Coordinates of C-alpha atoms in Angstrom, one line a residue:
M1 CA -11.3 -133.0 -76.9
H2 CA -9.3 -133.6 -73.8
D3 CA -8.1 -136.7 -71.9
I4 CA -9.7 -136.6 -68.4
R5 CA -7.0 -138.8 -67.1
A6 CA -4.3 -136.4 -68.2
I7 CA -6.2 -133.5 -66.5
R8 CA -6.3 -135.5 -63.3
E9 CA -2.6 -136.3 -63.4
T10 CA -1.3 -132.9 -64.5
P11 CA -3.9 -130.3 -63.6
A12 CA -1.3 -127.5 -63.3
L13 CA -0.3 -128.0 -67.0
Y14 CA -3.9 -127.5 -68.1
E15 CA -4.4 -124.5 -65.8
K16 CA -1.4 -122.8 -67.3
A17 CA -2.4 -123.6 -70.9
W18 CA -5.9 -122.3 -70.5
D19 CA -4.6 -119.2 -68.8
A20 CA -2.5 -118.6 -71.9
K21 CA -5.7 -118.8 -74.0
G22 CA -7.3 -116.0 -72.0
L23 CA -9.4 -118.3 -69.8
S24 CA -9.5 -118.9 -66.1
G25 CA -7.4 -122.1 -66.0
A26 CA -7.7 -122.8 -62.3
Q27 CA -11.4 -122.3 -62.2
I28 CA -12.0 -124.5 -65.2
V29 CA -9.7 -127.3 -63.9
A30 CA -11.4 -127.1 -60.5
Q31 CA -14.8 -127.5 -62.2
I32 CA -13.6 -130.4 -64.3
L33 CA -12.2 -132.2 -61.3
E34 CA -15.3 -131.6 -59.2
L35 CA -17.6 -133.0 -62.0
D36 CA -15.1 -135.9 -62.5
G37 CA -15.3 -136.6 -58.7
R38 CA -19.1 -136.6 -58.8
L39 CA -19.1 -138.9 -61.8
R40 CA -16.7 -141.4 -60.3
A41 CA -18.5 -141.3 -56.9
A42 CA -21.9 -142.0 -58.6
Q43 CA -20.3 -144.8 -60.7
T44 CA -18.8 -146.4 -57.5
A45 CA -22.1 -146.1 -55.6
L46 CA -24.0 -147.6 -58.6
Q47 CA -21.7 -150.5 -58.9
A48 CA -21.9 -151.2 -55.2
A49 CA -25.7 -151.0 -55.2
Q50 CA -25.9 -153.3 -58.2
A51 CA -23.6 -155.9 -56.5
E52 CA -25.7 -155.6 -53.3
R53 CA -28.9 -156.1 -55.2
N54 CA -27.6 -159.1 -57.1
E55 CA -26.5 -160.7 -53.8
A56 CA -29.8 -159.9 -52.1
S57 CA -31.8 -161.3 -55.0
K58 CA -29.7 -164.5 -54.8
K59 CA -30.4 -164.8 -51.1
V60 CA -34.1 -164.3 -51.7
G61 CA -34.1 -167.5 -53.7
Q62 CA -32.2 -169.3 -51.0
A63 CA -34.6 -168.1 -48.2
K64 CA -37.6 -169.3 -50.2
A65 CA -35.9 -172.6 -50.8
A66 CA -35.4 -172.9 -47.1
K67 CA -39.1 -171.8 -46.5
D68 CA -37.9 -168.9 -44.4
D69 CA -40.7 -166.5 -45.5
A70 CA -39.8 -163.8 -43.0
E71 CA -36.2 -163.6 -44.3
A72 CA -37.4 -163.7 -47.9
A73 CA -39.8 -160.9 -47.3
R74 CA -37.0 -158.8 -45.6
L75 CA -34.7 -159.4 -48.5
M76 CA -37.3 -158.5 -51.1
A77 CA -38.0 -155.3 -49.3
H78 CA -34.3 -154.5 -49.3
V79 CA -34.1 -155.2 -53.0
E80 CA -36.9 -152.7 -53.6
T81 CA -34.9 -150.1 -51.6
L82 CA -31.9 -150.8 -53.7
K83 CA -33.9 -150.2 -56.8
T84 CA -34.5 -146.7 -55.6
T85 CA -30.8 -146.3 -54.9
L86 CA -29.9 -147.5 -58.3
E87 CA -32.3 -145.1 -60.0
T88 CA -30.9 -142.2 -57.9
Q89 CA -27.3 -143.1 -58.7
T90 CA -28.0 -143.7 -62.4
E91 CA -29.5 -140.2 -62.6
A92 CA -26.5 -138.8 -60.7
E93 CA -24.1 -140.5 -63.1
R94 CA -26.0 -139.3 -66.2
E95 CA -26.1 -135.8 -65.0
A96 CA -22.4 -135.6 -64.0
A97 CA -21.3 -137.3 -67.2
G98 CA -23.4 -134.9 -69.3
L99 CA -22.1 -131.8 -67.6
L100 CA -18.5 -133.0 -67.8
K101 CA -18.8 -133.9 -71.5
T102 CA -20.4 -130.5 -72.3
L103 CA -17.6 -128.7 -70.4
L104 CA -14.8 -130.6 -72.1
E105 CA -16.3 -130.3 -75.6
G106 CA -16.2 -126.5 -75.3
L107 CA -12.6 -126.1 -74.2
P108 CA -9.9 -125.2 -76.7
N109 CA -6.7 -127.2 -77.4
L110 CA -3.6 -126.6 -75.4
P111 CA -0.9 -124.4 -77.0
A112 CA 2.4 -126.1 -77.8
A113 CA 5.4 -125.3 -75.6
D114 CA 7.0 -123.1 -78.2
V115 CA 3.9 -120.9 -78.8
P116 CA 4.6 -117.4 -77.7
A117 CA 2.5 -115.9 -74.9
G118 CA 0.0 -113.2 -75.8
R119 CA -3.7 -112.2 -76.0
D120 CA -4.3 -111.1 -79.6
E121 CA -2.7 -110.4 -83.0
H122 CA -0.5 -107.7 -81.5
D123 CA 1.5 -110.3 -79.7
N124 CA 2.1 -112.5 -82.8
V125 CA 5.7 -113.0 -83.8
E126 CA 7.1 -112.4 -87.3
V127 CA 9.2 -115.4 -88.4
R128 CA 10.3 -114.3 -91.8
R129 CA 9.4 -112.0 -94.7
W130 CA 9.6 -112.6 -98.5
G131 CA 9.6 -110.0 -101.2
E132 CA 9.4 -106.2 -101.2
P133 CA 6.1 -104.4 -101.2
F134 CA 5.2 -103.1 -104.7
A135 CA 5.8 -99.4 -105.1
I136 CA 2.4 -98.3 -106.3
K137 CA 1.5 -94.6 -106.3
S138 CA -2.0 -93.9 -105.1
A139 CA -3.0 -97.6 -105.1
R140 CA -6.7 -98.3 -105.6
D141 CA -8.4 -101.0 -103.7
H142 CA -9.6 -104.2 -105.5
Q143 CA -13.3 -103.2 -105.4
S144 CA -12.7 -99.9 -107.1
L145 CA -10.5 -101.7 -109.7
G146 CA -13.0 -104.5 -110.3
E147 CA -16.0 -102.2 -110.6
A148 CA -14.2 -99.8 -112.9
L149 CA -13.4 -102.7 -115.2
G150 CA -17.1 -103.8 -115.1
L151 CA -16.0 -107.3 -113.9
M152 CA -16.9 -107.2 -110.2
D153 CA -20.5 -106.6 -109.1
F154 CA -21.4 -106.4 -105.5
Q155 CA -24.8 -104.8 -106.0
A156 CA -26.1 -107.7 -108.2
A157 CA -24.8 -110.1 -105.6
A158 CA -26.6 -108.2 -102.8
R159 CA -29.9 -108.2 -104.7
M160 CA -29.9 -112.0 -104.9
S161 CA -28.0 -113.0 -101.7
G162 CA -27.5 -110.0 -99.4
A163 CA -24.3 -108.5 -98.1
R164 CA -20.9 -110.3 -98.3
F165 CA -21.3 -111.8 -101.7
V166 CA -19.8 -110.9 -105.1
V167 CA -20.4 -111.6 -108.8
L168 CA -17.2 -111.9 -110.8
K169 CA -17.5 -111.7 -114.6
G170 CA -15.4 -112.2 -117.7
E171 CA -11.6 -112.0 -117.2
L172 CA -11.8 -111.7 -113.4
A173 CA -13.9 -114.9 -113.3
R174 CA -11.4 -116.6 -115.5
L175 CA -8.5 -115.4 -113.3
E176 CA -10.2 -116.8 -110.2
R177 CA -10.7 -120.1 -111.9
A178 CA -7.1 -120.2 -113.1
L179 CA -5.8 -119.4 -109.6
G180 CA -7.6 -122.4 -108.1
Q181 CA -6.3 -124.7 -110.8
F182 CA -2.8 -123.4 -110.4
M183 CA -2.8 -123.9 -106.7
L184 CA -4.2 -127.5 -107.0
D185 CA -1.6 -128.4 -109.7
L186 CA 1.2 -127.0 -107.5
Q187 CA 0.2 -129.0 -104.4
T188 CA -0.5 -132.2 -106.3
R189 CA 2.2 -132.3 -108.9
E190 CA 5.1 -130.9 -106.8
H191 CA 4.2 -131.3 -103.2
G192 CA 2.7 -134.8 -103.2
Y193 CA -0.9 -134.0 -102.0
L194 CA -3.7 -136.2 -103.1
E195 CA -6.6 -134.3 -104.7
V196 CA -10.0 -135.1 -103.3
A197 CA -13.5 -133.9 -104.3
P198 CA -15.3 -134.1 -100.9
P199 CA -18.9 -133.4 -99.9
L200 CA -19.9 -129.8 -99.2
L201 CA -22.7 -130.8 -96.9
V202 CA -21.8 -132.8 -93.7
R203 CA -23.5 -134.1 -90.6
S204 CA -23.2 -132.6 -87.2
E205 CA -20.8 -135.2 -85.9
T206 CA -18.5 -134.4 -88.7
M207 CA -18.4 -130.7 -87.7
F208 CA -17.9 -131.7 -84.1
G209 CA -14.9 -133.8 -85.1
T210 CA -12.9 -130.8 -86.4
G211 CA -14.2 -128.4 -83.7
Q212 CA -16.8 -126.3 -85.4
L213 CA -19.5 -127.7 -83.2
P214 CA -20.9 -127.2 -80.7
K215 CA -19.1 -124.0 -79.7
F216 CA -19.2 -122.2 -83.1
A217 CA -22.6 -123.1 -84.4
D218 CA -23.4 -119.4 -85.0
D219 CA -20.5 -119.1 -87.4
Q220 CA -21.9 -121.9 -89.7
F221 CA -24.6 -122.2 -92.3
A222 CA -27.1 -125.1 -91.7
A223 CA -29.4 -126.8 -94.2
F224 CA -32.6 -127.2 -92.2
P225 CA -34.6 -130.3 -92.9
G226 CA -37.9 -128.5 -92.3
L227 CA -37.5 -126.5 -95.6
S228 CA -37.6 -129.8 -97.5
A229 CA -40.7 -130.9 -95.6
V230 CA -42.5 -127.8 -96.7
A231 CA -41.8 -128.6 -100.3
G232 CA -43.3 -132.0 -99.8
A233 CA -40.1 -134.0 -99.7
E234 CA -39.2 -136.3 -96.8
A235 CA -37.1 -134.2 -94.4
P236 CA -33.5 -135.5 -94.3
D237 CA -31.2 -135.2 -91.3
L238 CA -29.7 -131.8 -90.5
R239 CA -26.6 -131.0 -92.7
W240 CA -24.1 -128.2 -92.5
L241 CA -22.3 -126.3 -95.3
I242 CA -18.6 -126.7 -94.8
P243 CA -16.7 -123.6 -93.7
T244 CA -13.5 -125.1 -95.1
A245 CA -12.6 -128.4 -96.8
E246 CA -10.6 -129.1 -93.6
V247 CA -13.9 -130.5 -92.2
S248 CA -14.4 -133.1 -95.0
L249 CA -10.8 -134.0 -95.6
T250 CA -9.9 -134.5 -91.9
N251 CA -13.0 -136.6 -91.3
L252 CA -11.9 -139.1 -94.0
V253 CA -10.1 -140.9 -91.1
R254 CA -12.8 -140.6 -88.5
E255 CA -13.5 -143.9 -86.7
Q256 CA -10.7 -145.5 -88.6
I257 CA -7.4 -147.1 -87.7
T258 CA -4.9 -146.1 -90.4
P259 CA -1.7 -148.2 -90.8
E260 CA 1.2 -146.0 -89.7
E261 CA 3.1 -147.1 -92.8
E262 CA 0.7 -145.0 -94.8
L263 CA 1.4 -141.8 -92.9
P264 CA 1.8 -139.0 -93.4
L265 CA -1.4 -138.8 -95.5
R266 CA -1.5 -135.6 -97.5
L267 CA -4.8 -134.4 -98.9
T268 CA -6.0 -131.3 -100.8
A269 CA -9.2 -130.0 -102.2
L270 CA -10.6 -126.9 -104.0
T271 CA -14.1 -126.2 -102.7
P272 CA -16.5 -123.4 -102.0
C273 CA -16.5 -122.5 -98.3
F274 CA -19.4 -121.0 -96.4
R275 CA -19.2 -118.9 -93.2
S276 CA -21.8 -116.8 -91.6
E277 CA -19.1 -114.4 -90.1
A278 CA -21.3 -114.0 -87.1
G279 CA -18.4 -112.7 -85.0
A280 CA -17.2 -110.3 -87.7
S281 CA -20.0 -107.7 -87.6
G282 CA -18.7 -104.4 -89.1
K283 CA -15.4 -105.9 -90.1
D284 CA -14.2 -105.8 -93.7
T285 CA -17.7 -104.9 -95.0
R286 CA -16.2 -103.5 -98.3
G287 CA -14.9 -105.8 -101.0
M288 CA -13.9 -109.5 -101.0
I289 CA -11.8 -109.9 -97.9
R290 CA -14.5 -111.4 -95.7
Q291 CA -17.3 -113.1 -97.7
H292 CA -20.0 -115.6 -96.8
Q293 CA -19.0 -117.8 -99.8
F294 CA -15.5 -118.1 -101.2
N295 CA -13.2 -120.7 -102.8
K296 CA -10.2 -122.1 -101.1
V297 CA -7.6 -124.8 -101.7
E298 CA -7.2 -126.7 -98.4
L299 CA -4.2 -128.8 -97.3
V300 CA -4.7 -131.5 -94.7
S301 CA -2.2 -133.9 -93.3
I302 CA -2.8 -137.0 -91.1
A303 CA 0.5 -137.9 -89.3
T304 CA 2.0 -139.8 -86.4
P305 CA 2.9 -137.8 -83.3
E306 CA 6.6 -138.1 -84.3
Q307 CA 5.9 -136.7 -87.8
S308 CA 3.6 -133.8 -87.0
V309 CA 6.1 -131.1 -86.1
D310 CA 8.1 -131.5 -89.3
E311 CA 4.9 -132.0 -91.3
H312 CA 3.7 -128.7 -90.0
E313 CA 6.8 -126.8 -91.2
R314 CA 6.5 -128.6 -94.5
M315 CA 2.9 -127.5 -94.9
V316 CA 3.8 -123.9 -94.3
G317 CA 6.4 -124.1 -97.0
C318 CA 3.9 -125.6 -99.4
A319 CA 1.5 -122.6 -98.8
E320 CA 4.4 -120.1 -99.0
A321 CA 5.4 -121.6 -102.4
V322 CA 2.1 -120.4 -103.9
L323 CA 2.8 -116.8 -103.0
K324 CA 6.4 -117.0 -104.1
R325 CA 5.4 -118.4 -107.6
L326 CA 2.9 -115.5 -107.9
E327 CA 5.6 -113.1 -106.7
L328 CA 3.4 -111.6 -104.0
P329 CA 5.2 -110.1 -101.0
F330 CA 4.2 -111.7 -97.7
R331 CA 5.3 -112.4 -94.2
T332 CA 5.0 -115.5 -92.0
M333 CA 3.7 -115.0 -88.5
L334 CA 3.7 -117.4 -85.5
L335 CA 0.5 -116.8 -83.6
C336 CA 0.5 -116.3 -79.9
A337 CA -1.6 -118.5 -77.6
G338 CA -4.5 -116.0 -77.4
D339 CA -4.8 -115.6 -81.1
M340 CA -4.9 -119.2 -82.2
G341 CA -8.1 -121.1 -83.2
F342 CA -10.0 -123.4 -81.1
S343 CA -8.5 -126.7 -82.3
A344 CA -5.0 -125.5 -83.0
R345 CA -1.9 -126.4 -81.0
K346 CA 0.4 -124.2 -83.0
T347 CA -0.4 -121.9 -86.0
Y348 CA 1.5 -120.0 -88.6
D349 CA -0.4 -117.3 -90.6
L350 CA 0.8 -116.1 -94.0
E351 CA 0.0 -112.5 -94.5
V352 CA 0.1 -111.0 -98.0
W353 CA 0.8 -107.3 -98.8
I354 CA -2.3 -105.3 -99.6
P355 CA -1.2 -101.9 -101.2
S356 CA -4.5 -100.0 -100.7
E357 CA -4.4 -100.7 -97.0
G358 CA -0.6 -100.3 -96.6
R359 CA -0.4 -103.5 -94.5
Y360 CA -0.2 -107.3 -94.6
R361 CA -3.5 -109.3 -94.4
E362 CA -4.0 -113.0 -93.6
I363 CA -4.2 -115.2 -96.7
S364 CA -3.4 -118.6 -95.1
S365 CA -3.5 -120.2 -91.7
C366 CA -1.6 -123.5 -91.1
S367 CA -2.2 -125.3 -87.9
N368 CA -1.0 -128.4 -86.1
C369 CA -3.9 -129.7 -84.0
G370 CA -2.0 -132.6 -82.4
D371 CA -4.4 -135.3 -81.3
F372 CA -7.2 -132.8 -80.3
Q373 CA -9.4 -133.5 -83.4
A374 CA -8.4 -137.1 -83.6
R375 CA -9.9 -137.7 -80.1
R376 CA -13.2 -136.0 -81.2
M377 CA -13.2 -138.2 -84.3
D378 CA -11.8 -141.4 -82.8
A379 CA -9.1 -141.4 -85.5
R380 CA -6.2 -143.7 -84.7
S381 CA -3.2 -145.4 -86.3
K382 CA -1.3 -148.6 -85.7
K383 CA 2.0 -150.1 -86.7
A384 CA 2.0 -153.4 -88.5
G385 CA 2.4 -156.3 -86.1
E386 CA 1.6 -154.3 -83.0
K387 CA -1.6 -154.6 -81.0
G388 CA -2.1 -151.1 -79.6
A389 CA -3.5 -148.2 -81.6
R390 CA -3.0 -144.5 -80.8
F391 CA -4.5 -141.2 -81.9
V392 CA -3.1 -139.6 -85.0
H393 CA -2.1 -136.0 -85.3
T394 CA -4.1 -133.8 -87.7
L395 CA -2.9 -130.7 -89.5
N396 CA -4.6 -128.2 -91.8
G397 CA -3.8 -125.2 -93.8
S398 CA -4.9 -122.9 -96.7
G399 CA -3.0 -123.3 -99.9
L400 CA -4.5 -120.6 -100.5
A401 CA -7.8 -118.7 -100.1
V402 CA -8.5 -118.1 -103.7
G403 CA -10.5 -114.9 -103.3
R404 CA -7.9 -113.2 -101.1
T405 CA -5.2 -114.2 -103.6
L406 CA -7.3 -112.6 -106.4
V407 CA -7.5 -109.4 -104.3
A408 CA -3.7 -109.4 -103.7
I409 CA -3.0 -109.9 -107.4
M410 CA -5.4 -107.1 -108.4
E411 CA -3.9 -104.6 -106.0
N412 CA -0.2 -105.6 -106.4
Y413 CA -0.3 -105.9 -110.2
Q414 CA -2.4 -102.8 -111.0
D415 CA -1.0 -99.9 -113.1
E416 CA -1.9 -96.3 -113.1
G417 CA -4.5 -96.8 -115.8
G418 CA -6.4 -99.4 -113.8
R419 CA -5.2 -102.5 -115.8
I420 CA -4.1 -105.6 -113.9
A421 CA -1.0 -107.6 -115.1
I422 CA -1.3 -111.3 -114.8
P423 CA 1.6 -113.0 -112.9
Q424 CA 3.9 -115.1 -115.1
A425 CA 3.0 -118.3 -113.2
L426 CA -0.6 -118.0 -114.4
H427 CA 0.1 -117.4 -118.1
P428 CA -0.2 -121.2 -119.0
Y429 CA -3.7 -121.1 -117.4
L430 CA -4.8 -118.0 -119.3
P431 CA -3.6 -118.4 -122.9
G432 CA -3.3 -115.2 -124.8
M433 CA -3.8 -113.0 -121.7
T434 CA -1.2 -110.9 -120.1
H435 CA -3.4 -108.2 -118.5
I436 CA -7.0 -107.7 -117.4
G437 CA -8.5 -104.5 -118.8
G438 CA -6.5 -104.5 -122.0
S439 CA -3.8 -106.4 -123.9
A440 CA -0.1 -105.7 -123.6

């Protein structure tokens, strides 16, 4: 969400920023300022009409007390006229306010000053690289490996749920469970994140707070109350399945004033995530890369404006640590303005090496959202002994997407016979197992 006063005072800044996001900045700012002008003009006219009506009503009483019936009648007629003016200006105010609110709600965050210019992923900048890609001759993809082992079943998932779902069995199911536990333990025991078990169903205002609504409603799964009504139950309010635990964790501070002495607040959760992938038609239709349901360990930080830049770099390091412990080659990318998400001010993506594709693929995205989400949630902080409160900064990142990490392990740790070695870091979580598809 954006501060209308800041747009009034620095319109050129917003024009340039939205141009960098691939939008028509000048046109958008002109529309905002026109609606803002209409709103303020309606508010001024409404206030003037209210004051004039109150004064005229007062004079009616005075005229009647003086038995000046003609003046009282004239004033009463004028009050009736002012009622019409009030109705007109109230409607004008409501219309302008609604249009302005809708426009502002649909506009993305402004890129930070050090975010590179660019339109898409081809303009992202590599920051660093870790590890050497595994030398695997004729690497098989994870789906071929999993199906050959009899531990990955896409057809059974499709029969019960449709496309973009998978059933994992036996050792692969255990490996996925171990991965999630390993990631949580690393973030809580070594990196100081507080583990949270949040709701998976949230209200519309919760999704609005982190930026999923209203613009990206088609990418979400909704639990419709009408289905409960058909079953004879009382229909509840609409709920949404979370696309990431970022939604639940960040909203823990919505409509709250958090003492600054408690910040940064670092939270993590392992949850299922649900995405309709409405904008990904035809992309990654094979395998587990892009699923409607997947597990992910989410990292969220609530920070002061002074802390958020350093906290962002720290969060990226915490996500990178997972890949390093698993000895998976990866690179860290700074996203250009045009490739960042709606709520992000600055984003780093971690991309892991996928041998069957011969390229790096995103496995984590870590974003500093500044005060953008905090304004939508009314999340503030305050120093002890001070009167004023200010908006917090919110940050989120994947630490990591469990399914994609499973894919990376399967492909990078495969041998020519189709077995999959288990990374050393996971051995404590899988006692007695060193490989999937056979013992060492």
